[in-house]
Short mmCIF file of C-alpha atoms in Angstrom, two decimals:
data_model
loop_
_atom_site.label_atom_id
_atom_site.label_comp_id
_atom_site.label_asym_id
_atom_site.label_seq_id
_atom_site.Cartn_x
_atom_site.Cartn_y
_atom_site.Cartn_z
CA MET A 1 -11.89 -5.07 -7.09
CA MET A 2 -9.55 -2.68 -8.87
CA LEU A 3 -6.90 -0.87 -6.80
CA ILE A 4 -5.08 2.04 -8.43
CA GLU A 5 -2.06 3.82 -6.98
CA GLU A 6 -2.62 7.46 -7.89
CA THR A 7 0.66 8.88 -6.57
CA ALA A 8 4.13 7.35 -6.30
CA PRO A 9 6.62 7.69 -3.43
CA ALA A 10 8.41 11.02 -3.72
CA ALA A 11 11.98 10.70 -4.99
CA GLU A 12 13.33 12.79 -2.12
CA ALA A 13 11.76 10.41 0.44
CA LEU A 14 13.65 7.35 -0.84
CA PRO A 15 16.60 6.29 1.38
CA VAL A 16 19.20 6.47 -1.37
CA ALA A 17 21.97 7.56 1.00
CA ALA A 18 21.24 4.64 3.35
CA LEU A 19 21.34 2.16 0.48
CA ARG A 20 24.54 3.67 -0.88
CA GLY A 21 26.17 3.37 2.54
CA HIS A 22 24.97 -0.21 2.96
CA LEU A 23 26.40 -1.21 -0.40
CA ARG A 24 29.79 0.31 0.45
CA LEU A 25 29.92 -1.63 3.71
CA ALA A 26 28.78 -4.90 2.12
CA SER A 27 30.82 -4.94 -1.04
CA GLY A 28 33.29 -2.06 -1.13
CA PHE A 29 31.12 -0.26 -3.67
CA ASP A 30 32.57 3.21 -4.28
CA GLY A 31 31.18 4.46 -7.56
CA PRO A 32 30.61 8.10 -8.54
CA ASP A 33 27.86 9.92 -6.70
CA ASP A 34 26.07 11.13 -9.81
CA ALA A 35 22.57 11.35 -11.21
CA ALA A 36 22.80 8.01 -13.04
CA GLU A 37 23.86 6.18 -9.88
CA THR A 38 21.11 7.84 -7.84
CA ALA A 39 18.51 6.92 -10.47
CA ALA A 40 19.66 3.30 -10.46
CA LEU A 41 19.59 3.03 -6.67
CA SER A 42 16.17 4.71 -6.59
CA GLY A 43 14.90 2.08 -9.01
CA PHE A 44 16.10 -0.76 -6.77
CA LEU A 45 14.51 0.93 -3.75
CA ARG A 46 11.16 1.36 -5.52
CA ALA A 47 11.21 -2.30 -6.53
CA ALA A 48 12.02 -3.35 -2.95
CA ILE A 49 9.30 -1.10 -1.50
CA ALA A 50 6.73 -2.53 -3.93
CA THR A 51 7.69 -6.07 -2.95
CA ILE A 52 7.54 -5.42 0.80
CA GLU A 53 4.21 -3.64 0.46
CA ALA A 54 2.76 -6.48 -1.61
CA ARG A 55 3.86 -9.05 0.99
CA THR A 56 2.59 -7.14 4.02
CA GLY A 57 -0.32 -5.00 2.82
CA LYS A 58 1.37 -2.04 4.56
CA VAL A 59 2.09 1.19 2.69
CA LEU A 60 5.49 2.54 3.70
CA LEU A 61 5.45 6.07 2.28
CA LYS A 62 2.21 8.04 2.26
CA ARG A 63 0.37 8.34 -1.05
CA ARG A 64 -3.11 8.25 -2.62
CA PHE A 65 -5.03 5.19 -3.79
CA ARG A 66 -8.36 4.56 -5.47
CA MET A 67 -10.34 1.35 -4.92
CA GLN A 68 -13.22 0.51 -7.25
CA LEU A 69 -15.81 -2.18 -6.50
CA ASP A 70 -18.87 -3.44 -8.34
CA ASP A 71 -20.65 -3.36 -4.99
CA TRP A 72 -19.89 -3.22 -1.29
CA ARG A 73 -18.62 -6.55 0.03
CA ASP A 74 -20.79 -5.88 3.07
CA ARG A 75 -23.08 -2.87 3.47
CA LEU A 76 -22.48 -2.98 7.22
CA GLY A 77 -18.86 -1.99 6.59
CA GLN A 78 -16.24 -2.07 3.84
CA SER A 79 -12.67 -3.15 4.58
CA LEU A 80 -9.82 -1.38 2.80
CA PRO A 81 -7.02 -3.54 1.37
CA LEU A 82 -4.10 -1.46 2.67
CA ALA A 83 -2.92 -0.04 6.00
CA PRO A 84 -2.32 2.27 7.72
CA VAL A 85 -5.01 4.54 6.24
CA HIS A 86 -4.80 8.20 7.22
CA SER A 87 -7.99 9.39 5.59
CA VAL A 88 -10.76 8.57 3.15
CA GLU A 89 -10.95 11.59 0.88
CA LYS A 90 -14.13 10.75 -1.00
CA ILE A 91 -16.56 7.97 -1.87
CA GLU A 92 -18.41 8.06 -5.17
CA ILE A 93 -21.17 5.88 -6.61
CA ASP A 94 -21.51 5.48 -10.38
CA ASP A 95 -25.04 4.47 -11.40
CA GLY A 96 -23.73 2.73 -14.55
CA ASN A 97 -25.27 5.35 -16.84
CA GLY A 98 -22.63 8.03 -16.45
CA THR A 99 -24.00 9.74 -13.35
CA ILE A 100 -21.56 9.88 -10.45
CA THR A 101 -22.74 10.87 -6.99
CA ALA A 102 -20.33 11.81 -4.20
CA LEU A 103 -21.47 10.57 -0.81
CA ALA A 104 -21.77 13.14 1.94
CA PRO A 105 -18.84 12.76 4.39
CA GLU A 106 -21.22 12.69 7.33
CA GLY A 107 -22.73 9.46 5.98
CA TRP A 108 -19.68 7.33 6.77
CA ARG A 109 -16.61 7.18 9.02
CA LEU A 110 -13.19 5.58 8.87
CA VAL A 111 -12.03 3.12 11.52
CA PRO A 112 -8.21 3.36 11.00
CA ASP A 113 -7.27 -0.11 12.24
CA SER A 114 -3.56 -0.93 11.81
CA GLN A 115 -4.36 -4.26 10.12
CA ARG A 116 -7.74 -3.87 8.44
CA PRO A 117 -9.11 -0.32 8.17
CA VAL A 118 -12.86 -0.17 7.65
CA VAL A 119 -15.35 2.33 6.28
CA LEU A 120 -18.49 2.15 8.42
CA PRO A 121 -21.86 3.81 7.82
CA THR A 122 -22.94 6.40 10.35
CA GLY A 123 -26.44 5.10 9.75
CA VAL A 124 -27.60 1.49 9.43
CA VAL A 125 -25.93 0.48 6.16
CA LEU A 126 -23.78 1.94 3.40
CA PRO A 127 -25.71 3.41 0.43
CA HIS A 128 -27.11 1.16 -2.29
CA VAL A 129 -24.98 0.62 -5.40
CA PRO A 130 -27.04 0.15 -8.60
CA ARG A 131 -26.90 -3.25 -10.28
CA ARG A 132 -24.71 -2.08 -13.17
CA GLY A 133 -22.95 0.61 -11.19
CA SER A 134 -19.83 0.77 -9.05
CA VAL A 135 -18.42 2.45 -5.97
CA THR A 136 -15.04 4.16 -5.77
CA VAL A 137 -13.22 4.90 -2.52
CA SER A 138 -10.30 7.36 -2.67
CA PHE A 139 -7.99 7.24 0.32
CA VAL A 140 -4.53 8.16 1.62
CA ALA A 141 -2.40 5.41 3.14
CA GLY A 142 1.14 5.15 4.46
CA PHE A 143 3.22 5.43 7.63
CA GLY A 144 4.37 8.94 6.75
CA ASP A 145 5.83 11.33 4.21
CA SER A 146 9.47 10.72 5.20
CA TRP A 147 11.54 7.55 5.49
CA ALA A 148 12.16 8.29 9.18
CA GLN A 149 8.47 7.53 9.85
CA VAL A 150 8.69 4.00 8.42
CA PRO A 151 9.00 1.32 11.15
CA ALA A 152 12.65 0.34 11.61
CA ASP A 153 12.23 -3.34 10.72
CA LEU A 154 10.34 -2.59 7.50
CA ALA A 155 12.88 0.10 6.58
CA GLN A 156 15.74 -2.35 7.12
CA ALA A 157 13.95 -5.00 5.06
CA VAL A 158 13.74 -2.57 2.15
CA ILE A 159 17.46 -1.73 2.35
CA LEU A 160 18.42 -5.42 2.47
CA LEU A 161 16.13 -6.31 -0.42
CA ALA A 162 17.25 -3.35 -2.54
CA ALA A 163 20.87 -4.38 -1.94
CA ARG A 164 19.98 -7.90 -3.03
CA TYR A 165 18.41 -6.52 -6.20
CA TYR A 166 21.55 -4.48 -6.79
CA ASP A 167 23.79 -7.53 -6.35
CA ASP A 168 21.54 -9.69 -8.55
CA ARG A 169 20.72 -7.03 -11.15
CA SER A 170 21.90 -9.26 -14.02
CA GLN A 171 19.92 -12.28 -12.75
CA ASP A 172 16.26 -11.26 -12.68
CA GLY A 173 15.10 -14.79 -11.90
CA LEU A 174 16.54 -14.54 -8.39
CA ARG A 175 14.02 -11.86 -7.44
CA GLN A 176 11.25 -14.38 -6.92
CA ALA A 177 12.19 -15.51 -3.41
CA LEU A 178 12.81 -13.17 -0.47
CA PRO A 179 16.07 -13.60 1.43
CA PHE A 180 15.53 -15.17 4.86
CA GLY A 181 16.59 -12.02 6.70
CA VAL A 182 14.02 -9.94 4.82
CA SER A 183 11.25 -12.48 5.45
CA ALA A 184 12.06 -12.51 9.17
CA LEU A 185 11.93 -8.72 9.39
CA ILE A 186 8.49 -8.43 7.76
CA GLU A 187 6.86 -11.51 9.31
CA LYS A 188 5.04 -9.69 12.11
CA TRP A 189 3.61 -7.19 9.63
CA ARG A 190 2.06 -9.78 7.36
CA ALA A 191 -1.69 -10.14 7.64
CA VAL A 192 -4.38 -12.13 5.88
CA ARG A 193 -6.05 -9.52 3.71
CA THR A 194 -9.67 -9.75 2.67
CA LEU A 195 -12.26 -7.24 1.62
CA ALA A 196 -14.74 -8.38 4.27
CA GLY A 197 -16.92 -10.52 2.04
CA ARG A 198 -20.66 -10.67 2.58
CA GLY A 199 -21.49 -12.15 5.94
CA ASN A 200 -17.91 -11.70 7.20
CA GLN A 201 -18.15 -9.38 10.18
CA GLY A 202 -14.78 -10.18 11.76
CA TRP A 203 -13.98 -6.45 11.83
CA ARG A 204 -16.82 -5.60 14.20
#
C-alpha cells in the first residue's frame, strides 16, 4: 500500500495562538509576535499533529489523501487506513498498460465508521484489478476544517506535544517518546489499523 497526503493542513487552521499562550504560561515566554515566531510555532504544531495522527490513525484537520493498492485486500470490502473519512471522491483502476478507468460512483458506497471506514460494493464484489494493475482510492479525511472541530483531548495533546518540541528543540533525540500526559490523552483514540486482509471480515 502507498498512502499519499495530497493537501496539508491550512496554515490559518493551526492553533498558533493557543500554543503561544501555553508557552507563556509554562515558561514565561514573551518573544516578539512576528512572522518568524509564527513560522517556528507552526512548524512545531505540524510536527505534533503528524505524530498524533500517526499514533492514532485519526486525521485532525480535513485534507485529501490518495491510497494506492496492487489489489483489493478483500473484494467484499476495502478498509481505509485513516478516520474519520468524509467522502471518497473517486476510485480508479489502472490496467498496468497505461489505461486508467474511473469506477462509477453508483458501484460502491462508503461506510464512514469512526475507527475503520470501509468502501463496500453496491453489488456482490468490488471490480477486478488486473494482475499487473493497481487501484487508487482518493478520499477526504479529518474532523473538520477548523481547529475548533478537533476533539478537545486530541487538541490538547497536540498543544502539549508541540510545547515539548519547542522546549526540546535543540535535542532532537528526545522526540522519540511521547510524554505521559500526551499518551494518556490519545489512548482512547488509538486503534489497531489493518487494511482488512483477505478473509478478514471483521468490518461486516
